[in-house]
């Protein structure tokens, strides 16, 4: 059996450590009510459903859905962008249109932040404290981007919890996860994000996973 088939394998433990670090998140019971829930678009409905759940739990009165149609976006037929898809899911769950702000032009995390805040300003909605919702491996970069671009806005992350380790143990997804650690210093040098300090034990796990990805056939 391959390493990735063993539930308690070292590889799975290393992956879990890396994902816990990347998914910078505060548990729902510890989340204070915020100005808004700020959602980074994707094609996975679980991201939107988590944001909707937080809204239904009175964690914020407003939801900001961001995201256009990126190069890897694969949306259900009939939706022009990620934010429109997520807003439709919110509408189905009974969230009123006046509780939703849409930003539909962004194609990357920095644009999500800049254009999402701009859309809020156009709607005369001031942002002071945000709960950020994104795919788990992307949440730390999302938080770091906000802290760099808008340091006066308090942000905390909240990641969906219904993802399994097995979903990320594929060559493409594992490669993108490890790519986050390459992007951190590049984006920090460009001024896009706040510098991210990576703990030594997480770096060990990153290197183990890189070796695993290079050597093991899935």
Tab-separated table of C-alpha atoms in Angstrom:
chain	number	residue	atom	x	y	z
A	1	UNK	CA	0.000	0.000	0.000
A	2	UNK	CA	1.237	3.460	-0.849
A	3	UNK	CA	1.950	5.910	1.978
A	4	UNK	CA	-1.089	7.923	1.075
A	5	UNK	CA	-3.352	4.903	1.563
A	6	UNK	CA	-2.517	4.452	5.224
A	7	UNK	CA	-4.743	6.549	7.470
A	8	UNK	CA	-1.993	7.016	10.063
A	9	UNK	CA	0.950	7.287	7.696
A	10	UNK	CA	3.685	9.874	8.299
A	11	UNK	CA	2.810	11.511	4.986
A	12	UNK	CA	-0.761	12.140	6.101
A	13	UNK	CA	0.526	13.557	9.391
A	14	UNK	CA	2.869	15.925	7.548
A	15	UNK	CA	0.056	16.992	5.240
A	16	UNK	CA	-2.227	17.642	8.190
A	17	UNK	CA	0.405	19.855	9.824
A	18	UNK	CA	0.870	21.857	6.628
A	19	UNK	CA	-2.865	22.281	6.101
A	20	UNK	CA	-3.454	23.374	9.688
A	21	UNK	CA	-0.810	26.066	9.183
A	22	UNK	CA	-2.184	27.237	5.838
A	23	UNK	CA	-5.785	27.239	7.030
A	24	UNK	CA	-5.319	30.091	9.473
A	25	UNK	CA	-8.671	29.735	11.200
A	26	UNK	CA	-10.565	30.579	14.367
A	27	UNK	CA	-13.133	28.044	15.541
A	28	UNK	CA	-16.724	29.119	15.031
A	29	UNK	CA	-17.528	29.241	18.734
A	30	UNK	CA	-14.660	31.702	19.283
A	31	UNK	CA	-15.543	34.006	16.390
A	32	UNK	CA	-16.733	37.415	17.504
A	33	UNK	CA	-19.450	39.104	15.434
A	34	UNK	CA	-17.887	41.067	12.572
A	35	UNK	CA	-18.787	43.839	10.154
A	36	UNK	CA	-19.020	41.328	7.314
A	37	UNK	CA	-18.085	37.876	6.087
A	38	UNK	CA	-15.649	38.287	3.180
A	39	UNK	CA	-15.603	35.303	0.825
A	40	UNK	CA	-12.840	34.475	-1.657
A	41	UNK	CA	-14.446	32.929	-4.708
A	42	UNK	CA	-13.948	29.354	-5.860
A	43	UNK	CA	-15.999	26.722	-7.628
A	44	UNK	CA	-16.361	24.544	-4.521
A	45	UNK	CA	-19.795	25.188	-2.959
A	46	UNK	CA	-18.546	24.265	0.519
A	47	UNK	CA	-16.794	27.629	0.786
A	48	UNK	CA	-20.062	29.489	0.183
A	49	UNK	CA	-21.999	27.145	2.444
A	50	UNK	CA	-19.588	27.811	5.282
A	51	UNK	CA	-20.010	31.560	4.853
A	52	UNK	CA	-23.790	31.119	4.766
A	53	UNK	CA	-23.608	29.061	7.957
A	54	UNK	CA	-21.688	31.861	9.686
A	55	UNK	CA	-24.266	34.410	8.510
A	56	UNK	CA	-27.078	32.228	9.825
A	57	UNK	CA	-25.216	32.027	13.157
A	58	UNK	CA	-25.323	35.869	13.343
A	59	UNK	CA	-21.554	36.249	12.938
A	60	UNK	CA	-22.194	39.189	10.576
A	61	UNK	CA	-25.116	40.920	8.866
A	62	UNK	CA	-23.377	41.250	5.503
A	63	UNK	CA	-21.654	38.822	3.137
A	64	UNK	CA	-19.190	40.011	0.497
A	65	UNK	CA	-18.735	37.479	-2.304
A	66	UNK	CA	-15.704	38.104	-4.513
A	67	UNK	CA	-14.421	36.436	-7.643
A	68	UNK	CA	-14.844	36.583	-11.382
A	69	UNK	CA	-13.969	33.884	-13.875
A	70	UNK	CA	-10.347	32.863	-13.334
A	71	UNK	CA	-8.165	30.681	-15.582
A	72	UNK	CA	-8.923	27.503	-13.570
A	73	UNK	CA	-12.532	28.332	-12.761
A	74	UNK	CA	-15.035	25.588	-13.627
A	75	UNK	CA	-18.491	26.803	-12.686
A	76	UNK	CA	-21.930	25.273	-13.204
A	77	UNK	CA	-23.553	26.354	-16.449
A	78	UNK	CA	-25.219	29.740	-16.350
A	79	UNK	CA	-22.866	31.563	-13.986
A	80	UNK	CA	-20.493	34.226	-15.279
A	81	UNK	CA	-18.292	34.264	-12.185
A	82	UNK	CA	-17.541	32.750	-8.818
A	83	UNK	CA	-19.239	35.470	-6.813
A	84	UNK	CA	-22.463	35.088	-8.802
A	85	UNK	CA	-22.447	31.327	-8.204
A	86	UNK	CA	-21.938	31.787	-4.468
A	87	UNK	CA	-24.552	34.530	-4.272
A	88	UNK	CA	-27.054	32.183	-5.908
A	89	UNK	CA	-26.342	29.550	-3.254
A	90	UNK	CA	-26.939	32.209	-0.601
A	91	UNK	CA	-30.190	33.259	-2.247
A	92	UNK	CA	-31.394	29.646	-2.293
A	93	UNK	CA	-30.733	29.453	1.451
A	94	UNK	CA	-32.877	32.508	2.019
A	95	UNK	CA	-30.268	35.222	2.486
A	96	UNK	CA	-31.795	38.498	1.225
A	97	UNK	CA	-30.123	40.350	-1.631
A	98	UNK	CA	-29.625	43.434	0.544
A	99	UNK	CA	-27.340	41.380	2.810
A	100	UNK	CA	-25.015	40.549	-0.097
A	101	UNK	CA	-22.317	42.603	-1.850
A	102	UNK	CA	-20.870	41.219	-5.085
A	103	UNK	CA	-17.459	41.773	-6.657
A	104	UNK	CA	-17.188	39.955	-9.971
A	105	UNK	CA	-14.010	41.194	-11.622
A	106	UNK	CA	-11.182	39.645	-9.592
A	107	UNK	CA	-9.077	36.718	-10.806
A	108	UNK	CA	-6.561	36.370	-7.955
A	109	UNK	CA	-6.315	36.886	-4.207
A	110	UNK	CA	-4.919	40.409	-4.325
A	111	UNK	CA	-7.691	41.485	-6.687
A	112	UNK	CA	-10.272	39.781	-4.446
A	113	UNK	CA	-9.112	41.997	-1.592
A	114	UNK	CA	-8.714	45.273	-3.479
A	115	UNK	CA	-11.829	45.009	-5.606
A	116	UNK	CA	-13.904	43.505	-2.797
A	117	UNK	CA	-13.135	46.443	-0.533
A	118	UNK	CA	-13.841	48.813	-3.428
A	119	UNK	CA	-17.234	47.186	-4.018
A	120	UNK	CA	-18.039	47.706	-0.335
A	121	UNK	CA	-17.059	51.375	-0.575
A	122	UNK	CA	-19.292	51.831	-3.616
A	123	UNK	CA	-22.126	50.352	-1.559
A	124	UNK	CA	-21.302	52.822	1.246
A	125	UNK	CA	-20.514	49.926	3.536
A	126	UNK	CA	-17.589	50.577	5.893
A	127	UNK	CA	-15.381	47.628	6.816
A	128	UNK	CA	-13.865	47.410	10.283
A	129	UNK	CA	-13.779	43.740	11.247
A	130	UNK	CA	-13.992	40.893	8.739
A	131	UNK	CA	-14.293	37.137	8.892
A	132	UNK	CA	-12.448	35.788	5.852
A	133	UNK	CA	-13.666	32.561	4.255
A	134	UNK	CA	-11.676	30.715	1.595
A	135	UNK	CA	-10.499	27.269	0.568
A	136	UNK	CA	-8.484	25.987	3.569
A	137	UNK	CA	-5.012	26.006	1.925
A	138	UNK	CA	-5.518	29.584	0.703
A	139	UNK	CA	-6.712	31.184	3.906
A	140	UNK	CA	-3.380	32.236	5.425
A	141	UNK	CA	-2.393	34.022	2.221
A	142	UNK	CA	-5.818	35.666	2.121
A	143	UNK	CA	-5.357	36.958	5.675
A	144	UNK	CA	-1.803	38.098	4.962
A	145	UNK	CA	-2.951	39.967	1.862
A	146	UNK	CA	-5.624	41.828	3.795
A	147	UNK	CA	-3.234	42.724	6.625
A	148	UNK	CA	-0.774	44.204	4.154
A	149	UNK	CA	-3.251	46.104	1.993
A	150	UNK	CA	-5.667	47.248	4.711
A	151	UNK	CA	-3.886	47.073	8.075
A	152	UNK	CA	-6.646	49.062	9.816
A	153	UNK	CA	-9.233	46.379	9.058
A	154	UNK	CA	-9.206	43.538	11.589
A	155	UNK	CA	-9.373	40.136	9.893
A	156	UNK	CA	-9.732	36.590	11.181
A	157	UNK	CA	-9.944	33.449	9.106
A	158	UNK	CA	-12.645	30.810	9.162
A	159	UNK	CA	-12.110	27.731	7.010
A	160	UNK	CA	-14.736	25.152	6.048
A	161	UNK	CA	-14.212	22.019	8.105
A	162	UNK	CA	-15.736	19.454	5.751
A	163	UNK	CA	-12.605	18.764	3.689
A	164	UNK	CA	-10.721	15.493	4.083
A	165	UNK	CA	-6.976	14.931	3.851
A	166	UNK	CA	-7.540	12.532	0.980
A	167	UNK	CA	-8.911	15.360	-1.164
A	168	UNK	CA	-5.520	17.060	-1.047
A	169	UNK	CA	-3.450	13.913	-1.611
A	170	UNK	CA	-3.481	14.181	-5.380
A	171	UNK	CA	-0.487	15.344	-7.425
A	172	UNK	CA	-2.146	18.542	-8.641
A	173	UNK	CA	-3.592	19.627	-5.300
A	174	UNK	CA	-0.512	18.687	-3.305
A	175	UNK	CA	1.603	20.612	-5.798
A	176	UNK	CA	-0.542	23.710	-5.386
A	177	UNK	CA	-0.420	23.414	-1.603
A	178	UNK	CA	3.369	23.241	-1.591
A	179	UNK	CA	3.448	26.104	-4.076
A	180	UNK	CA	1.953	28.349	-1.390
A	181	UNK	CA	5.274	28.235	0.447
A	182	UNK	CA	7.100	29.341	-2.689
A	183	UNK	CA	4.630	32.167	-3.250
A	184	UNK	CA	4.827	33.605	0.274
A	185	UNK	CA	8.279	35.240	-0.091
A	186	UNK	CA	7.621	36.302	-3.698
A	187	UNK	CA	4.362	38.043	-2.867
A	188	UNK	CA	5.835	39.590	0.262
A	189	UNK	CA	8.722	41.049	-1.784
A	190	UNK	CA	6.188	42.457	-4.263
A	191	UNK	CA	4.316	44.144	-1.431
A	192	UNK	CA	1.178	42.054	-1.971
A	193	UNK	CA	1.126	40.295	1.397
A	194	UNK	CA	2.441	40.668	4.901
A	195	UNK	CA	5.564	38.493	5.381
A	196	UNK	CA	4.656	34.994	6.531
A	197	UNK	CA	6.862	33.361	9.152
A	198	UNK	CA	6.890	29.610	8.724
A	199	UNK	CA	7.623	27.524	11.857
A	200	UNK	CA	10.564	25.102	11.541
A	201	UNK	CA	8.397	22.012	12.083
A	202	UNK	CA	6.083	23.103	9.258
A	203	UNK	CA	9.096	23.580	6.961
A	204	UNK	CA	10.199	20.033	7.773
A	205	UNK	CA	6.779	18.755	6.734
A	206	UNK	CA	6.882	20.838	3.548
A	207	UNK	CA	10.216	19.303	2.561
A	208	UNK	CA	9.003	15.782	3.321
A	209	UNK	CA	5.937	16.318	1.173
A	210	UNK	CA	8.015	17.746	-1.667
A	211	UNK	CA	10.185	14.652	-1.626
A	212	UNK	CA	7.110	12.453	-1.518
A	213	UNK	CA	5.549	14.269	-4.464
A	214	UNK	CA	8.732	13.855	-6.519
A	215	UNK	CA	9.203	10.162	-5.748
A	216	UNK	CA	5.809	8.524	-5.332
A	217	UNK	CA	3.462	7.613	-8.124
A	218	UNK	CA	-0.173	8.215	-7.160
